[in-house]
Tab-separated table of C-alpha atoms in Angstrom:
chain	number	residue	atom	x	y	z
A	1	UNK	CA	-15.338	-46.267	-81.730
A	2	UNK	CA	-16.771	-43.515	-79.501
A	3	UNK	CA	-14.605	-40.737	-77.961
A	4	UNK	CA	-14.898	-38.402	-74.717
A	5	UNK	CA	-15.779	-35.440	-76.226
A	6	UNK	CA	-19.418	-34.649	-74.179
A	7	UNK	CA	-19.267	-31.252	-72.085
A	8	UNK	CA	-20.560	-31.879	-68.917
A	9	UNK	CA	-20.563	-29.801	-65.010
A	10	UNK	CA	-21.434	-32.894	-62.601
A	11	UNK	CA	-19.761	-35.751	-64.058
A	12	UNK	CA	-16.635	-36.991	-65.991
A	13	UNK	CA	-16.738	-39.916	-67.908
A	14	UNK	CA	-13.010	-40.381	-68.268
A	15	UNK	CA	-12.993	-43.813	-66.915
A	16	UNK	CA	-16.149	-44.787	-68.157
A	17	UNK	CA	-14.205	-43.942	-71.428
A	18	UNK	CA	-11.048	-45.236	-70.801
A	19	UNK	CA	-12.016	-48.792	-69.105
A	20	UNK	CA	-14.756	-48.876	-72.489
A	21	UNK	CA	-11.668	-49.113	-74.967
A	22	UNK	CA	-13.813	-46.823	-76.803
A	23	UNK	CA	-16.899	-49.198	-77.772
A	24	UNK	CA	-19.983	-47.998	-77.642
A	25	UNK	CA	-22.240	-50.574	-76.168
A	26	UNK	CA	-19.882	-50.730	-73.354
A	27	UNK	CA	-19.715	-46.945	-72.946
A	28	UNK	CA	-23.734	-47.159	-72.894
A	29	UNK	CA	-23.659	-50.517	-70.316
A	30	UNK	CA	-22.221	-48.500	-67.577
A	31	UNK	CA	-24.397	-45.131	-68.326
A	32	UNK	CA	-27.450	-47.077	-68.356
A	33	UNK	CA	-26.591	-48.955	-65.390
A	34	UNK	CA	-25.578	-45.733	-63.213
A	35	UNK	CA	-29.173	-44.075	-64.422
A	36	UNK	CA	-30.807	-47.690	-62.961
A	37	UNK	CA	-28.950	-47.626	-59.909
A	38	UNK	CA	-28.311	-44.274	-58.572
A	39	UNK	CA	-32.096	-43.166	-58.519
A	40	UNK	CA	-33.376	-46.258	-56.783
A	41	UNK	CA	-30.050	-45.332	-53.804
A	42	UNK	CA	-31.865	-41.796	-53.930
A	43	UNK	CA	-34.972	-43.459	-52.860
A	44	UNK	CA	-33.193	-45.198	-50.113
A	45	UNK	CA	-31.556	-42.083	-48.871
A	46	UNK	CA	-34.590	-40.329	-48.948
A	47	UNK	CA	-36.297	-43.490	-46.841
A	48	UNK	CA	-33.447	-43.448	-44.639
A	49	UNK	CA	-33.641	-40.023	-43.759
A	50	UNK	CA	-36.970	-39.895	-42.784
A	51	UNK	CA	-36.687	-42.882	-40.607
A	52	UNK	CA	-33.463	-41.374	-39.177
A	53	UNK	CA	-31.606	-44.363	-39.804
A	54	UNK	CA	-27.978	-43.194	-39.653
A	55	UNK	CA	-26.772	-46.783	-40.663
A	56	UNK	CA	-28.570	-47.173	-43.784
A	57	UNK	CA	-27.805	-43.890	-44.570
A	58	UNK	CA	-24.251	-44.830	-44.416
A	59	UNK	CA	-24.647	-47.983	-45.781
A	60	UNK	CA	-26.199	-46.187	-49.048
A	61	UNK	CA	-23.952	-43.773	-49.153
A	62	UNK	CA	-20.891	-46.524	-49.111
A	63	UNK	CA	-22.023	-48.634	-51.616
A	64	UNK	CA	-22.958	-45.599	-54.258
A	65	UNK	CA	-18.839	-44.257	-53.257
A	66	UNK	CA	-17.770	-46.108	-55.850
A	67	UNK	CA	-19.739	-45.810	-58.802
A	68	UNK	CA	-19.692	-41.800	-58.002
A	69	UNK	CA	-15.926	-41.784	-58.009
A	70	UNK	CA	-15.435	-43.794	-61.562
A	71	UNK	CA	-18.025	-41.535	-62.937
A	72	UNK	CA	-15.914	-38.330	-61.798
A	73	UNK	CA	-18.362	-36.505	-59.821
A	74	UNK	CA	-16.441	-34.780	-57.580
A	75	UNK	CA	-18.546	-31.801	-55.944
A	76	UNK	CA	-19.998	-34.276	-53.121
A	77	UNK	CA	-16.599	-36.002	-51.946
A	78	UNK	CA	-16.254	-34.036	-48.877
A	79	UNK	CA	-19.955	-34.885	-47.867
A	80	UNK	CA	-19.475	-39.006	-48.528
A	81	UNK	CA	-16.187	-38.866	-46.631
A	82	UNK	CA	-17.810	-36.920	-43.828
A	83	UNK	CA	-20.789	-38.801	-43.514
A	84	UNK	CA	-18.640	-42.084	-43.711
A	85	UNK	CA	-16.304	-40.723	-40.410
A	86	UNK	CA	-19.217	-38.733	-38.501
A	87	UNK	CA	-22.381	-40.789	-39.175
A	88	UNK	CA	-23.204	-41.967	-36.252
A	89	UNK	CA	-21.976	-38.936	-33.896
A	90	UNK	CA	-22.778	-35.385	-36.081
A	91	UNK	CA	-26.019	-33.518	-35.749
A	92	UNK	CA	-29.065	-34.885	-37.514
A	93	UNK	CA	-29.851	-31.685	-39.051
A	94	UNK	CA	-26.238	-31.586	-40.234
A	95	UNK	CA	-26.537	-35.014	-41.664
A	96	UNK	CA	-30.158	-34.093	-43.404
A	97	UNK	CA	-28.298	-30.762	-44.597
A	98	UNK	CA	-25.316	-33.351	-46.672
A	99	UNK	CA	-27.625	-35.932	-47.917
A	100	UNK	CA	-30.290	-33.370	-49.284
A	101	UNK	CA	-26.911	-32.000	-51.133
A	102	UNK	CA	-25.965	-35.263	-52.092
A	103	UNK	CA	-29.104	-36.173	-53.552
A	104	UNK	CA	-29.223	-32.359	-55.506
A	105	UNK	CA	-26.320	-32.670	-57.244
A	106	UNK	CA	-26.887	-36.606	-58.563
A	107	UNK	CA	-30.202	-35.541	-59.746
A	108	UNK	CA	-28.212	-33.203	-62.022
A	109	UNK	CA	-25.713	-35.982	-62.892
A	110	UNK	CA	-28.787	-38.263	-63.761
A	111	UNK	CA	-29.871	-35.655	-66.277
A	112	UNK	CA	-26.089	-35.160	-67.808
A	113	UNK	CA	-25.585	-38.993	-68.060
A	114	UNK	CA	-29.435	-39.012	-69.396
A	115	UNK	CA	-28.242	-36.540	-71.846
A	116	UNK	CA	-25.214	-38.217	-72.900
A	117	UNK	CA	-26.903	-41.452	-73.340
A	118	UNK	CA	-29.592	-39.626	-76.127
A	119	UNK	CA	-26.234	-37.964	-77.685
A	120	UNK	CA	-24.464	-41.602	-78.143
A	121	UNK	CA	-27.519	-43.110	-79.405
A	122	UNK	CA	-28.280	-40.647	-81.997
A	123	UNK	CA	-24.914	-40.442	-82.762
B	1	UNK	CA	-6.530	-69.559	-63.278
B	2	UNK	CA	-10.099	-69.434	-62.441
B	3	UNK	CA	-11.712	-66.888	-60.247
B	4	UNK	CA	-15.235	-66.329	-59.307
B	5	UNK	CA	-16.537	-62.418	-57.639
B	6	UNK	CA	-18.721	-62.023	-54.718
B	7	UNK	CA	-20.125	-58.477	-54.466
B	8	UNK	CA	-23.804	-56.917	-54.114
B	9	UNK	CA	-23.136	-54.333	-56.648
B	10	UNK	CA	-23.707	-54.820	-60.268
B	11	UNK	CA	-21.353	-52.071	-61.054
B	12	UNK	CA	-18.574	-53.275	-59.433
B	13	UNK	CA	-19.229	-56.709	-60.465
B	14	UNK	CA	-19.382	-55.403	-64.164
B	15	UNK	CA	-16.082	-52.781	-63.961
B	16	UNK	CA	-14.157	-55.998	-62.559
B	17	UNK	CA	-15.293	-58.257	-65.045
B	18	UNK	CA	-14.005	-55.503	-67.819
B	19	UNK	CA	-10.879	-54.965	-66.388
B	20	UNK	CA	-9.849	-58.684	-65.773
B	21	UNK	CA	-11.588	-59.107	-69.326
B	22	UNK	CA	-8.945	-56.344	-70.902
B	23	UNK	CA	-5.776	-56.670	-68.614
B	24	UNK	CA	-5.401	-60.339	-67.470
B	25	UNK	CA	-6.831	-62.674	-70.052
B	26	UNK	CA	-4.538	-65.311	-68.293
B	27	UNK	CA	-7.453	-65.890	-65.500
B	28	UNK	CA	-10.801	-66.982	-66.584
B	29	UNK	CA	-13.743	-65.450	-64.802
B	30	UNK	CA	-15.949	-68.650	-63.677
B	31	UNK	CA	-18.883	-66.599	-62.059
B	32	UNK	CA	-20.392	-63.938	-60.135
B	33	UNK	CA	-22.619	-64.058	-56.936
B	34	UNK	CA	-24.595	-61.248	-55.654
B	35	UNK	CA	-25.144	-62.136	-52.281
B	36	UNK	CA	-22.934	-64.113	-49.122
B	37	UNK	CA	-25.461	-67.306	-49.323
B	38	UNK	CA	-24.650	-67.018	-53.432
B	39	UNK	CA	-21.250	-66.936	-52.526
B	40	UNK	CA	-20.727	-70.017	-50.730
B	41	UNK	CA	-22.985	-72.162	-52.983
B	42	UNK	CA	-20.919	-70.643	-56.185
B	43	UNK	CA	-17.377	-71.358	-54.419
B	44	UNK	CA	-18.484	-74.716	-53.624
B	45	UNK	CA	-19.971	-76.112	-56.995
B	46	UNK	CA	-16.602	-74.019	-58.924
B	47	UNK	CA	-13.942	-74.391	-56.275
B	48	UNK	CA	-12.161	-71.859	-57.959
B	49	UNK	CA	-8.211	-70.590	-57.168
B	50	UNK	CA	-8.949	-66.775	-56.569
B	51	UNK	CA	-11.986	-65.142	-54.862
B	52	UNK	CA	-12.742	-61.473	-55.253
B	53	UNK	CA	-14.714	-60.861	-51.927
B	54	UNK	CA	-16.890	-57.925	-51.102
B	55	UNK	CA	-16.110	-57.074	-47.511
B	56	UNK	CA	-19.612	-55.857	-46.606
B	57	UNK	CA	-22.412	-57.352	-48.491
B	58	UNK	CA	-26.876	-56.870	-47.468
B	59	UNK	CA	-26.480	-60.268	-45.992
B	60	UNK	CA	-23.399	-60.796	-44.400
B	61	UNK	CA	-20.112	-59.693	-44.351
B	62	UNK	CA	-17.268	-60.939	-46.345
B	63	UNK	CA	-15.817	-62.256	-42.663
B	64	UNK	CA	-18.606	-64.290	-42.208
B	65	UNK	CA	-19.087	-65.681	-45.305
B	66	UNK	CA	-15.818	-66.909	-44.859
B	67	UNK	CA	-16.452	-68.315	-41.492
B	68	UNK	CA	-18.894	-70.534	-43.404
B	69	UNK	CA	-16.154	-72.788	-44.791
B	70	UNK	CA	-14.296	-75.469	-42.480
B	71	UNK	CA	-11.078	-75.385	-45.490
B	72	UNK	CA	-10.203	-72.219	-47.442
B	73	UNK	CA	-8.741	-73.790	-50.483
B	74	UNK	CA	-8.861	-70.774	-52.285
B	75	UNK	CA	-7.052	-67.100	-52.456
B	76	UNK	CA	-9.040	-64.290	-51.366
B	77	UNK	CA	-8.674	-60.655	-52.455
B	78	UNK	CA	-11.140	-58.585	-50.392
B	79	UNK	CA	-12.395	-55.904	-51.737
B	80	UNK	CA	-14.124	-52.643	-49.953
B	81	UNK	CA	-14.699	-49.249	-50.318
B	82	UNK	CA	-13.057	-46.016	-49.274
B	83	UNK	CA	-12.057	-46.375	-45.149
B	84	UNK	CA	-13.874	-49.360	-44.444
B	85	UNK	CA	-12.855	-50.435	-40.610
B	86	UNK	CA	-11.652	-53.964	-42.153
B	87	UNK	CA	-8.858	-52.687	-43.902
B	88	UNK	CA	-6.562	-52.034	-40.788
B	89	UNK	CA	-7.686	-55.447	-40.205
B	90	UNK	CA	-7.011	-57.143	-43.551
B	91	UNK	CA	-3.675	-55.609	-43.264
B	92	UNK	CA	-2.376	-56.276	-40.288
B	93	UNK	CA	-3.233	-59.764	-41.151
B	94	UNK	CA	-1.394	-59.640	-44.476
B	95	UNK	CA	-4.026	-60.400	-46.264
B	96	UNK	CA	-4.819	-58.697	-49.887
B	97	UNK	CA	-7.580	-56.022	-50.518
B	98	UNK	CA	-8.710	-53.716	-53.285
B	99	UNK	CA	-10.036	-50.396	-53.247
B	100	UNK	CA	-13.134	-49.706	-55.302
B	101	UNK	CA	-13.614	-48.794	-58.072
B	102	UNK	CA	-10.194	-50.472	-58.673
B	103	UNK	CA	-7.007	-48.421	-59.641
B	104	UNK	CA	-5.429	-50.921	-62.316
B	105	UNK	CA	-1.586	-50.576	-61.047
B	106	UNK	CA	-3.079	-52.046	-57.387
B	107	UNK	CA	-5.641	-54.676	-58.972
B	108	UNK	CA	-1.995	-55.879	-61.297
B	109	UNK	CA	-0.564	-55.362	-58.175
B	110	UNK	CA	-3.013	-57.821	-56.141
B	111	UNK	CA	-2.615	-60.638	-58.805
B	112	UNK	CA	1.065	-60.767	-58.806
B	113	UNK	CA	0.946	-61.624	-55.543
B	114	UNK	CA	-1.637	-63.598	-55.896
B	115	UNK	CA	0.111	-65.853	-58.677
B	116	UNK	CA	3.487	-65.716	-56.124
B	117	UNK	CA	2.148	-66.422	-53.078
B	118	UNK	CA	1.250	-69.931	-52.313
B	119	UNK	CA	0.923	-69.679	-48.516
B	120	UNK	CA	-1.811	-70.968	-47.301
B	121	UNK	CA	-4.047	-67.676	-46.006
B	122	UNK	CA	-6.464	-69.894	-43.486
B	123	UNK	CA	-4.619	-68.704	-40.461
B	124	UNK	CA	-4.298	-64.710	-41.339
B	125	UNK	CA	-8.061	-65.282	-41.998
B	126	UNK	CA	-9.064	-66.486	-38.798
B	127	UNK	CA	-6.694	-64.068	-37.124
B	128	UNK	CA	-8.990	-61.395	-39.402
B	129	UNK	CA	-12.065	-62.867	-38.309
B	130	UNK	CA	-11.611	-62.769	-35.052
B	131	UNK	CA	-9.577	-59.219	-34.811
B	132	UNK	CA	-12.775	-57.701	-36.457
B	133	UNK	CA	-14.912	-59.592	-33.888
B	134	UNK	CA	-13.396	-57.570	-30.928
B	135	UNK	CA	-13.886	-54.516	-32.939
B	136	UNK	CA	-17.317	-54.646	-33.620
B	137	UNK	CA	-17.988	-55.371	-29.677
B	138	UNK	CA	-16.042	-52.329	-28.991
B	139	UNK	CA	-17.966	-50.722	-31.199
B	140	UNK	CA	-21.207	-51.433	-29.939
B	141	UNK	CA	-23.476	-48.764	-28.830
B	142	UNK	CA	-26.245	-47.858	-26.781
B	143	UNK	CA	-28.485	-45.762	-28.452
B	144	UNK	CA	-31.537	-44.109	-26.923
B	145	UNK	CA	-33.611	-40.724	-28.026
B	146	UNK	CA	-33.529	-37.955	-25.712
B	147	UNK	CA	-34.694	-34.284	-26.638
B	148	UNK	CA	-31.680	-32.997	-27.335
B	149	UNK	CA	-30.767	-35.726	-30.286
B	150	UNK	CA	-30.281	-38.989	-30.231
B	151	UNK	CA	-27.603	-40.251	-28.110
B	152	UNK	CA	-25.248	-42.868	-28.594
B	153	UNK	CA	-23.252	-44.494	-26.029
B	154	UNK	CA	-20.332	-47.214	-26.458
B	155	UNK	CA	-21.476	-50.176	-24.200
B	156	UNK	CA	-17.876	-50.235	-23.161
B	157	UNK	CA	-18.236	-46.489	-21.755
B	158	UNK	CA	-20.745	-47.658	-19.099
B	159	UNK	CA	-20.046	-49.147	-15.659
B	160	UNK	CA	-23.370	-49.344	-14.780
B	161	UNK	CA	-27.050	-47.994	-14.491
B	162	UNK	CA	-28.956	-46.825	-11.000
B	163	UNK	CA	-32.752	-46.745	-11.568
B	164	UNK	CA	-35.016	-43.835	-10.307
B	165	UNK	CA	-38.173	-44.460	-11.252
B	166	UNK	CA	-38.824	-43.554	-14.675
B	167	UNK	CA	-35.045	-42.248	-15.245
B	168	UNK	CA	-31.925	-43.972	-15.056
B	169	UNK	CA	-28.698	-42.707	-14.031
B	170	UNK	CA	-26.124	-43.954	-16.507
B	171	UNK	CA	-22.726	-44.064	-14.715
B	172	UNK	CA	-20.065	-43.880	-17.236
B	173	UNK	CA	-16.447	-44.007	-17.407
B	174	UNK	CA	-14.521	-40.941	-16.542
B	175	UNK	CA	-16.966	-40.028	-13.541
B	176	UNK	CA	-19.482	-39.093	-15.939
B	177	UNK	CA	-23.234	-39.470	-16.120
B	178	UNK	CA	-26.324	-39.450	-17.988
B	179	UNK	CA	-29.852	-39.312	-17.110
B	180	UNK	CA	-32.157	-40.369	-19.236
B	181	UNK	CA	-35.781	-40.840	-19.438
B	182	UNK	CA	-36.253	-44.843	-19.514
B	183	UNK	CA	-36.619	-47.234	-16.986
B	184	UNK	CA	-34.026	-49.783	-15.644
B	185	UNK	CA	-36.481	-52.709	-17.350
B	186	UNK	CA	-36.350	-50.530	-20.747
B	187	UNK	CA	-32.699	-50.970	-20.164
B	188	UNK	CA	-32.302	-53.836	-19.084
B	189	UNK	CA	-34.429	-55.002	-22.579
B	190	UNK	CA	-31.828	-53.208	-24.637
B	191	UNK	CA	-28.738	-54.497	-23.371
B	192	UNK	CA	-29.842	-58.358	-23.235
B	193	UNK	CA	-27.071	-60.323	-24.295
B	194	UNK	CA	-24.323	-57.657	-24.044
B	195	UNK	CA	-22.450	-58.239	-20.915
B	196	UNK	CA	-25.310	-56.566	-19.035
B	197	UNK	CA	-26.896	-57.827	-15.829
B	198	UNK	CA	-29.771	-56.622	-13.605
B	199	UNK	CA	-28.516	-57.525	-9.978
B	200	UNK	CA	-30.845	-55.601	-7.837
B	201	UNK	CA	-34.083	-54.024	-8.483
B	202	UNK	CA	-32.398	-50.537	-8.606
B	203	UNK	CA	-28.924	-51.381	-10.334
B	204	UNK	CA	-27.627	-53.186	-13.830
B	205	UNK	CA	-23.902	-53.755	-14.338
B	206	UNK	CA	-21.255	-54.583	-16.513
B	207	UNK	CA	-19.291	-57.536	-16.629
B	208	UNK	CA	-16.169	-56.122	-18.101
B	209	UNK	CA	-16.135	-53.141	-15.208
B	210	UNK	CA	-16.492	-55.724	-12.240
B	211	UNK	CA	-13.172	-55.372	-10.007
B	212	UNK	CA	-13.932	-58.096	-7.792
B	213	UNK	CA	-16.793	-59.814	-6.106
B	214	UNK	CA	-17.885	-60.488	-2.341
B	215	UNK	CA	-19.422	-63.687	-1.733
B	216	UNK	CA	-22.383	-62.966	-4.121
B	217	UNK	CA	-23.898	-60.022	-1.976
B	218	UNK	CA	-22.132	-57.528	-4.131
B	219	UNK	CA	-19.481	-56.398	-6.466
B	220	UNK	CA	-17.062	-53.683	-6.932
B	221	UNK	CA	-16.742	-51.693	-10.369
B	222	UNK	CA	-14.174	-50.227	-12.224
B	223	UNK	CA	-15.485	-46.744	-10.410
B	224	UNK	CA	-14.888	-48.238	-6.724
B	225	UNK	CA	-18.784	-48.084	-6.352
B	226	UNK	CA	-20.076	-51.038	-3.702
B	227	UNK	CA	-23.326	-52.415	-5.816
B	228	UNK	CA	-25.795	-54.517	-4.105
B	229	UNK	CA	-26.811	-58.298	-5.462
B	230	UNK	CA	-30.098	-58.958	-4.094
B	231	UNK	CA	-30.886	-62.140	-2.969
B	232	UNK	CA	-33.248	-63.712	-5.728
B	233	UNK	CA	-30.864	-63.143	-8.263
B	234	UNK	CA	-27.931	-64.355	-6.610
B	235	UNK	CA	-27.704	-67.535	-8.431
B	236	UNK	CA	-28.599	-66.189	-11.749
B	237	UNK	CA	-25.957	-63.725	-11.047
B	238	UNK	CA	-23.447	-66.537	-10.653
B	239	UNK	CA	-24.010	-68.715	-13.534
B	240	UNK	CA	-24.149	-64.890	-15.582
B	241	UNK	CA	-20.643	-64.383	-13.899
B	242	UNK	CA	-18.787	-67.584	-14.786
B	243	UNK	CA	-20.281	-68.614	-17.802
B	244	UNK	CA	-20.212	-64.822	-19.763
């Protein structure tokens, strides 16, 4: 049985915890998964945005919401709401501005969950 | 109970697997497609009670993958992320839906009334379907690059479009306009098949702003404008007008 007990700025693996009971490999299922998934959506993005495709921007951005959400990261919420809402209608240069910040702070989340991963294993 | 889950996402397919794994060992999970086309092949060879439906999947929507089956012998709980547009739509129709990543007081919630309710959900689904279908019309956009920005406007905001040469004057509704640097053919290309027609070398229109029509030589619009139907096109014009 592993417990929360990692110190961490971008994310918070209280659910990851909580929906794990606790057991390790399950704990390190969804970590490992979220550092698989999340850097190939930053790839999207980052193709989206420099075909100025506001739909697949949104479209990435809506099917990441949820995995960002159990995995506590909380610093970007305004940005996925707004660029949910406004997608289609706010400024491009606005909309370059949010998903540049977006895609800062889960490269920082990458390395905490990267970090936490090492720490469980060793562990 | 047996239940199969249709969603693109591995995470969410994994996090709902877990949670029906912990909380409801009472319903078995029978499998998991990744894909509409997956879907339909999977709920066909299990013909399972309960569904777990992603609302908006790479291939099709939840909607249409729905549309796919003549019967619907099965329960559905949709499930979508944070403000999707269905859920006013799944709602009104009484139909059941999950936010992910799944709070576990709604997804108990959701299978309570699943296990209660034995009405049969065809009709709320087609009433769905087709609420959803009028939406996404509505929604429909013109989109066209300009140098300030791109520019996106509803097709149901436009009454109709006056060529000038290489611009065309976009009359919308609420007396205003737009001029913007394409041609009436460009136009006329981009709204094929969207209530659009090209009645006069100078002029395209839209169906849902015609007021009434004069004997095929022209037609009035929702702005009172008189717009000419040349002659060559006054058949095609007709069969566009009673058959759209």
């Amino acid at each position: 049985m592993t417990s929360h007990s990692h110190h961490t700025k971008y994310i918070n693996l209280e659910h990851v915890y909580g929906i794990s009971r606790g057991d390790k490999d399950k704990i390190l299922k969804y970590l490992n998964q979220f550092n698989e998934l999340i850097p190939e959506r930053l790839d999207l993005l980052n193709r989206a945005l420099l075909l100025k495709n506001r739909e697949q921007v949104r479209q990435i951005i809506h099917k990441m919401s949820p995995q960002l959400q159990f995995f506590g990261i909380q610093s970007i919420s305004h940005h996925i709401h707004k660029l949910e809402l406004d997608f289609k209608t706010m400024p491009f240069s606005e909309l370059t501005a949010m998903v540049n910040d977006i895609i800062l702070n889960l490269e920082q989340a990458i390395k905490e969950v990267h970090s936490t991963i090492i720490d469980l294993e060793t562990n | 109970m047996r239940c199969v889950i249709v969603d693109d996402d591995p995470f969410i397919q994994e996090l709902l697997k877990d949670k029906l794994l912990n909380y409801f060992p009472e319903i078995s999970l029978e499998g998991v497609a990744s894909n509409g086309h997956e879907g339909i092949q999977l709920i066909k060879k299990l013909n399972p009670d309960l569904v777990f439906l992603d609302v908006e999947m790479t291939d099709m929507t939840g909607f249409e993958m729905l549309a796919m089956f003549d019967e619907l012998p099965f329960k559905i709980i949709f499930i979508t992320s944070y403000k999707h547009y269905a859920i006013k739509a799944i709602r009104s129709n009484a139909l059941d839906y999950l936010l992910k990543p799944f709070d576990l007081e709604e997804l108990k919630n959701a299978i309570s009334r699943f296990k209660k309710n034995h009405l049969d959900q065809t009709q709320n689904l087609k009433n769905t379907i087709s609420t959803l279908k009028t939406k996404s019309n509505k929604d429909d956009l013109l989109t066209l690059k300009t140098q300030q920005g791109d520019l996106f406007i509803p097709l149901d905001d436009i009454i109709h479009i006056e060529g000038e040469r290489n611009y065309s004057l976009i009359h919308l509704v609420n007396q205003k306009k737009e001029l913007v640097s394409k041609t009436l053919s460009n136009l006329e290309d981009l709204l094929k098949g969207k209530g659009f027609f090209r009645c006069h070398k100078s002029f395209i229109i839209n169906k849902s702003h015609i007021l009434e029509e004069s004997n095929h030589n022209y037609v009035v619009l929702s702005n009172h404008k008189e717009i000419p139907i040349s002659r060559r096109r006054k058949d095609t014009f007709s069969n566009w007008n009673r058959n759209l």
